[in-house]
Amino acid sequence: MSDPHWTGYVGMLTGIAGIGLALFNNWRVNKIKSLDLRIELKKLVLNIKSNLAQLEELLELANRSRTNMTAARSRTSSGDMIEWKDEYQKALSVKDTLLRNAPDTTNNYLNLSPSELESKLIEFYDYSGKINVLCDKYKQEIKKDEADGYQLKEDLRVSRQLKS
């Protein structure tokens, strides 16, 4: 090492090696980030599929429950029932649209960049929110019918006691 600037060469080689390691680490972090986003996206898609199945069951149960309650109260042709039928048909239409636009459960999203995966994730969270709003609404309708059924039973019990 007769060259007086040997420390400059060592520094240059260290800098080049540092850049190489930083680029490799950046590539590796992006791979891990993409994998993490794909896993999250896949979990969300499976959750959406499950929620859609639950929505179908809830709609059927809510309609059956409301029909039974109005029949028990002899109000099958009331304005409330007509309004319910219209609302139920709209909900079925929304459900069918949601089913048609449901994300594909077989897609593994390998060809998407991290920013595209983030966009898909946001899109699917919004989609999942729409399903959850409908599910919550019809869960509340079922609870309302259960409460009305309980009240109807109590009314009948009191009516029978008064007759006795």
PDB file of C-alpha atoms in Angstrom:
ATOM      1  CA  MET A   1       0.000   0.000   0.000  1.00  0.00           C
ATOM      2  CA  SER A   2       2.413   2.557  -1.226  1.00  0.00           C
ATOM      3  CA  ASP A   3      -0.387   4.762  -2.545  1.00  0.00           C
ATOM      4  CA  PRO A   4      -1.055   7.509   0.007  1.00  0.00           C
ATOM      5  CA  HIS A   5      -4.782   7.597  -0.868  1.00  0.00           C
ATOM      6  CA  TRP A   6      -5.561   3.976  -0.004  1.00  0.00           C
ATOM      7  CA  THR A   7      -8.089   5.080   2.647  1.00  0.00           C
ATOM      8  CA  GLY A   8     -10.069   6.815  -0.082  1.00  0.00           C
ATOM      9  CA  TYR A   9     -10.275   3.574  -2.061  1.00  0.00           C
ATOM     10  CA  VAL A  10     -11.392   1.621   0.997  1.00  0.00           C
ATOM     11  CA  GLY A  11     -14.063   4.255   1.659  1.00  0.00           C
ATOM     12  CA  MET A  12     -15.220   4.080  -1.960  1.00  0.00           C
ATOM     13  CA  LEU A  13     -15.515   0.263  -1.833  1.00  0.00           C
ATOM     14  CA  THR A  14     -17.361   0.468   1.481  1.00  0.00           C
ATOM     15  CA  GLY A  15     -19.795   3.001  -0.001  1.00  0.00           C
ATOM     16  CA  ILE A  16     -20.439   0.841  -3.060  1.00  0.00           C
ATOM     17  CA  ALA A  17     -20.998  -2.213  -0.856  1.00  0.00           C
ATOM     18  CA  GLY A  18     -23.372  -0.148   1.331  1.00  0.00           C
ATOM     19  CA  ILE A  19     -25.384   0.928  -1.707  1.00  0.00           C
ATOM     20  CA  GLY A  20     -25.592  -2.689  -2.867  1.00  0.00           C
ATOM     21  CA  LEU A  21     -26.774  -3.884   0.562  1.00  0.00           C
ATOM     22  CA  ALA A  22     -29.297  -1.036   0.792  1.00  0.00           C
ATOM     23  CA  LEU A  23     -30.731  -1.900  -2.634  1.00  0.00           C
ATOM     24  CA  PHE A  24     -30.939  -5.579  -1.717  1.00  0.00           C
ATOM     25  CA  ASN A  25     -32.625  -4.742   1.601  1.00  0.00           C
ATOM     26  CA  ASN A  26     -35.096  -2.427  -0.150  1.00  0.00           C
ATOM     27  CA  TRP A  27     -35.973  -5.186  -2.622  1.00  0.00           C
ATOM     28  CA  ARG A  28     -36.429  -7.664   0.236  1.00  0.00           C
ATOM     29  CA  VAL A  29     -38.615  -5.264   2.264  1.00  0.00           C
ATOM     30  CA  ASN A  30     -40.835  -4.645  -0.784  1.00  0.00           C
ATOM     31  CA  LYS A  31     -41.233  -8.407  -1.246  1.00  0.00           C
ATOM     32  CA  ILE A  32     -42.226  -8.823   2.400  1.00  0.00           C
ATOM     33  CA  LYS A  33     -44.610  -5.849   2.186  1.00  0.00           C
ATOM     34  CA  SER A  34     -46.233  -7.304  -0.931  1.00  0.00           C
ATOM     35  CA  LEU A  35     -46.594 -10.677   0.752  1.00  0.00           C
ATOM     36  CA  ASP A  36     -48.146  -9.087   3.829  1.00  0.00           C
ATOM     37  CA  LEU A  37     -50.603  -7.073   1.708  1.00  0.00           C
ATOM     38  CA  ARG A  38     -51.537 -10.161  -0.348  1.00  0.00           C
ATOM     39  CA  ILE A  39     -52.208 -12.147   2.826  1.00  0.00           C
ATOM     40  CA  GLU A  40     -54.367  -9.344   4.218  1.00  0.00           C
ATOM     41  CA  LEU A  41     -56.193  -9.043   0.900  1.00  0.00           C
ATOM     42  CA  LYS A  42     -56.816 -12.792   0.728  1.00  0.00           C
ATOM     43  CA  LYS A  43     -58.179 -12.820   4.305  1.00  0.00           C
ATOM     44  CA  LEU A  44     -60.483  -9.927   3.430  1.00  0.00           C
ATOM     45  CA  VAL A  45     -61.736 -11.681   0.275  1.00  0.00           C
ATOM     46  CA  LEU A  46     -62.548 -14.819   2.282  1.00  0.00           C
ATOM     47  CA  ASN A  47     -64.276 -12.679   4.903  1.00  0.00           C
ATOM     48  CA  ILE A  48     -66.332 -11.012   2.155  1.00  0.00           C
ATOM     49  CA  LYS A  49     -67.354 -14.417   0.817  1.00  0.00           C
ATOM     50  CA  SER A  50     -68.450 -15.491   4.290  1.00  0.00           C
ATOM     51  CA  ASN A  51     -70.358 -12.247   4.882  1.00  0.00           C
ATOM     52  CA  LEU A  52     -72.157 -12.592   1.551  1.00  0.00           C
ATOM     53  CA  ALA A  53     -73.321 -16.080   2.524  1.00  0.00           C
ATOM     54  CA  GLN A  54     -74.456 -14.721   5.886  1.00  0.00           C
ATOM     55  CA  LEU A  55     -76.297 -11.873   4.135  1.00  0.00           C
ATOM     56  CA  GLU A  56     -78.233 -14.328   1.990  1.00  0.00           C
ATOM     57  CA  GLU A  57     -79.299 -16.290   5.072  1.00  0.00           C
ATOM     58  CA  LEU A  58     -80.205 -13.127   6.980  1.00  0.00           C
ATOM     59  CA  LEU A  59     -82.364 -11.820   4.147  1.00  0.00           C
ATOM     60  CA  GLU A  60     -84.309 -15.072   3.949  1.00  0.00           C
ATOM     61  CA  LEU A  61     -84.686 -15.288   7.723  1.00  0.00           C
ATOM     62  CA  ALA A  62     -85.743 -11.644   8.041  1.00  0.00           C
ATOM     63  CA  ASN A  63     -88.340 -11.997   5.306  1.00  0.00           C
ATOM     64  CA  ARG A  64     -89.734 -15.187   6.825  1.00  0.00           C
ATOM     65  CA  SER A  65     -89.772 -13.589  10.275  1.00  0.00           C
ATOM     66  CA  ARG A  66     -91.540 -10.438   9.096  1.00  0.00           C
ATOM     67  CA  THR A  67     -94.064 -12.433   7.067  1.00  0.00           C
ATOM     68  CA  ASN A  68     -94.840 -14.631  10.071  1.00  0.00           C
ATOM     69  CA  MET A  69     -95.221 -11.632  12.402  1.00  0.00           C
ATOM     70  CA  THR A  70     -97.572  -9.777  10.083  1.00  0.00           C
ATOM     71  CA  ALA A  71     -99.587 -12.957   9.539  1.00  0.00           C
ATOM     72  CA  ALA A  72     -99.819 -13.491  13.313  1.00  0.00           C
ATOM     73  CA  ARG A  73    -101.207  -9.990  13.667  1.00  0.00           C
ATOM     74  CA  SER A  74    -103.518 -10.418  10.647  1.00  0.00           C
ATOM     75  CA  ARG A  75    -101.856  -7.503   8.869  1.00  0.00           C
ATOM     76  CA  THR A  76    -100.596  -9.221   5.708  1.00  0.00           C
ATOM     77  CA  SER A  77    -102.005  -6.561   3.403  1.00  0.00           C
ATOM     78  CA  SER A  78    -101.060  -3.577   5.561  1.00  0.00           C
ATOM     79  CA  GLY A  79     -98.999  -0.679   4.327  1.00  0.00           C
ATOM     80  CA  ASP A  80     -96.127  -1.799   6.547  1.00  0.00           C
ATOM     81  CA  MET A  81     -96.013  -5.180   4.819  1.00  0.00           C
ATOM     82  CA  ILE A  82     -96.173  -3.625   1.363  1.00  0.00           C
ATOM     83  CA  GLU A  83     -93.329  -1.298   2.348  1.00  0.00           C
ATOM     84  CA  TRP A  84     -91.391  -4.285   3.730  1.00  0.00           C
ATOM     85  CA  LYS A  85     -91.823  -6.230   0.490  1.00  0.00           C
ATOM     86  CA  ASP A  86     -90.533  -3.277  -1.539  1.00  0.00           C
ATOM     87  CA  GLU A  87     -87.582  -2.840   0.796  1.00  0.00           C
ATOM     88  CA  TYR A  88     -86.882  -6.573   0.718  1.00  0.00           C
ATOM     89  CA  GLN A  89     -86.892  -6.615  -3.099  1.00  0.00           C
ATOM     90  CA  LYS A  90     -84.433  -3.700  -3.134  1.00  0.00           C
ATOM     91  CA  ALA A  91     -82.211  -5.554  -0.660  1.00  0.00           C
ATOM     92  CA  LEU A  92     -82.309  -8.659  -2.858  1.00  0.00           C
ATOM     93  CA  SER A  93     -81.303  -6.537  -5.825  1.00  0.00           C
ATOM     94  CA  VAL A  94     -78.402  -5.013  -3.878  1.00  0.00           C
ATOM     95  CA  LYS A  95     -77.362  -8.487  -2.687  1.00  0.00           C
ATOM     96  CA  ASP A  96     -77.390  -9.784  -6.270  1.00  0.00           C
ATOM     97  CA  THR A  97     -75.245  -6.839  -7.364  1.00  0.00           C
ATOM     98  CA  LEU A  98     -72.838  -7.499  -4.509  1.00  0.00           C
ATOM     99  CA  LEU A  99     -72.647 -11.173  -5.465  1.00  0.00           C
ATOM    100  CA  ARG A 100     -71.951 -10.324  -9.110  1.00  0.00           C
ATOM    101  CA  ASN A 101     -69.188  -7.903  -8.141  1.00  0.00           C
ATOM    102  CA  ALA A 102     -67.672 -10.091  -5.438  1.00  0.00           C
ATOM    103  CA  PRO A 103     -63.894 -10.461  -5.569  1.00  0.00           C
ATOM    104  CA  ASP A 104     -62.530 -13.690  -6.963  1.00  0.00           C
ATOM    105  CA  THR A 105     -61.407 -16.037  -4.201  1.00  0.00           C
ATOM    106  CA  THR A 106     -59.010 -17.894  -6.515  1.00  0.00           C
ATOM    107  CA  ASN A 107     -56.963 -14.823  -7.457  1.00  0.00           C
ATOM    108  CA  ASN A 108     -53.604 -14.724  -5.664  1.00  0.00           C
ATOM    109  CA  TYR A 109     -52.765 -11.107  -6.704  1.00  0.00           C
ATOM    110  CA  LEU A 110     -49.143 -11.961  -7.492  1.00  0.00           C
ATOM    111  CA  ASN A 111     -48.977  -9.540 -10.413  1.00  0.00           C
ATOM    112  CA  LEU A 112     -49.873  -6.439  -8.374  1.00  0.00           C
ATOM    113  CA  SER A 113     -47.411  -3.933  -6.976  1.00  0.00           C
ATOM    114  CA  PRO A 114     -47.627  -2.856  -3.328  1.00  0.00           C
ATOM    115  CA  SER A 115     -49.477   0.352  -4.266  1.00  0.00           C
ATOM    116  CA  GLU A 116     -51.968  -1.623  -6.389  1.00  0.00           C
ATOM    117  CA  LEU A 117     -52.429  -4.077  -3.520  1.00  0.00           C
ATOM    118  CA  GLU A 118     -53.132  -1.168  -1.162  1.00  0.00           C
ATOM    119  CA  SER A 119     -55.726   0.197  -3.603  1.00  0.00           C
ATOM    120  CA  LYS A 120     -57.396  -3.220  -3.843  1.00  0.00           C
ATOM    121  CA  LEU A 121     -57.380  -3.520  -0.074  1.00  0.00           C
ATOM    122  CA  ILE A 122     -59.126  -0.163   0.314  1.00  0.00           C
ATOM    123  CA  GLU A 123     -61.619  -1.075  -2.412  1.00  0.00           C
ATOM    124  CA  PHE A 124     -62.431  -4.394  -0.728  1.00  0.00           C
ATOM    125  CA  TYR A 125     -62.767  -2.788   2.723  1.00  0.00           C
ATOM    126  CA  ASP A 126     -65.340  -0.437   1.226  1.00  0.00           C
ATOM    127  CA  TYR A 127     -67.083  -3.402  -0.404  1.00  0.00           C
ATOM    128  CA  SER A 128     -67.056  -5.306   2.891  1.00  0.00           C
ATOM    129  CA  GLY A 129     -68.537  -2.276   4.643  1.00  0.00           C
ATOM    130  CA  LYS A 130     -71.520  -2.275   2.290  1.00  0.00           C
ATOM    131  CA  ILE A 131     -72.184  -5.919   3.108  1.00  0.00           C
ATOM    132  CA  ASN A 132     -71.838  -5.296   6.843  1.00  0.00           C
ATOM    133  CA  VAL A 133     -74.329  -2.413   6.719  1.00  0.00           C
ATOM    134  CA  LEU A 134     -76.948  -4.675   5.123  1.00  0.00           C
ATOM    135  CA  CYS A 135     -76.205  -7.524   7.551  1.00  0.00           C
ATOM    136  CA  ASP A 136     -76.543  -5.213  10.541  1.00  0.00           C
ATOM    137  CA  LYS A 137     -79.797  -3.766   9.223  1.00  0.00           C
ATOM    138  CA  TYR A 138     -81.431  -7.165   8.807  1.00  0.00           C
ATOM    139  CA  LYS A 139     -80.105  -8.436  12.135  1.00  0.00           C
ATOM    140  CA  GLN A 140     -81.896  -5.486  13.711  1.00  0.00           C
ATOM    141  CA  GLU A 141     -85.079  -6.305  11.782  1.00  0.00           C
ATOM    142  CA  ILE A 142     -84.956  -9.887  13.064  1.00  0.00           C
ATOM    143  CA  LYS A 143     -84.444  -8.639  16.641  1.00  0.00           C
ATOM    144  CA  LYS A 144     -87.394  -6.311  16.208  1.00  0.00           C
ATOM    145  CA  ASP A 145     -89.577  -9.190  15.028  1.00  0.00           C
ATOM    146  CA  GLU A 146     -88.428 -11.313  17.976  1.00  0.00           C
ATOM    147  CA  ALA A 147     -89.367  -8.515  20.374  1.00  0.00           C
ATOM    148  CA  ASP A 148     -92.731  -8.112  18.636  1.00  0.00           C
ATOM    149  CA  GLY A 149     -93.271 -11.869  18.868  1.00  0.00           C
ATOM    150  CA  TYR A 150     -92.524 -11.799  22.575  1.00  0.00           C
ATOM    151  CA  GLN A 151     -94.959  -8.915  23.008  1.00  0.00           C
ATOM    152  CA  LEU A 152     -97.608 -10.779  21.031  1.00  0.00           C
ATOM    153  CA  LYS A 153     -97.173 -13.834  23.278  1.00  0.00           C
ATOM    154  CA  GLU A 154     -97.521 -11.637  26.349  1.00  0.00           C
ATOM    155  CA  ASP A 155    -100.650 -10.019  24.922  1.00  0.00           C
ATOM    156  CA  LEU A 156    -102.167 -13.444  24.281  1.00  0.00           C
ATOM    157  CA  ARG A 157    -101.244 -14.619  27.777  1.00  0.00           C
ATOM    158  CA  VAL A 158    -102.879 -11.577  29.373  1.00  0.00           C
ATOM    159  CA  SER A 159    -105.911 -11.951  27.131  1.00  0.00           C
ATOM    160  CA  ARG A 160    -106.348 -15.585  28.200  1.00  0.00           C
ATOM    161  CA  GLN A 161    -105.992 -14.653  31.861  1.00  0.00           C
ATOM    162  CA  LEU A 162    -108.672 -12.015  31.524  1.00  0.00           C
ATOM    163  CA  LYS A 163    -111.045 -14.501  29.916  1.00  0.00           C
ATOM    164  CA  SER A 164    -110.543 -17.002  32.721  1.00  0.00           C
TER     165      SER A 164
END
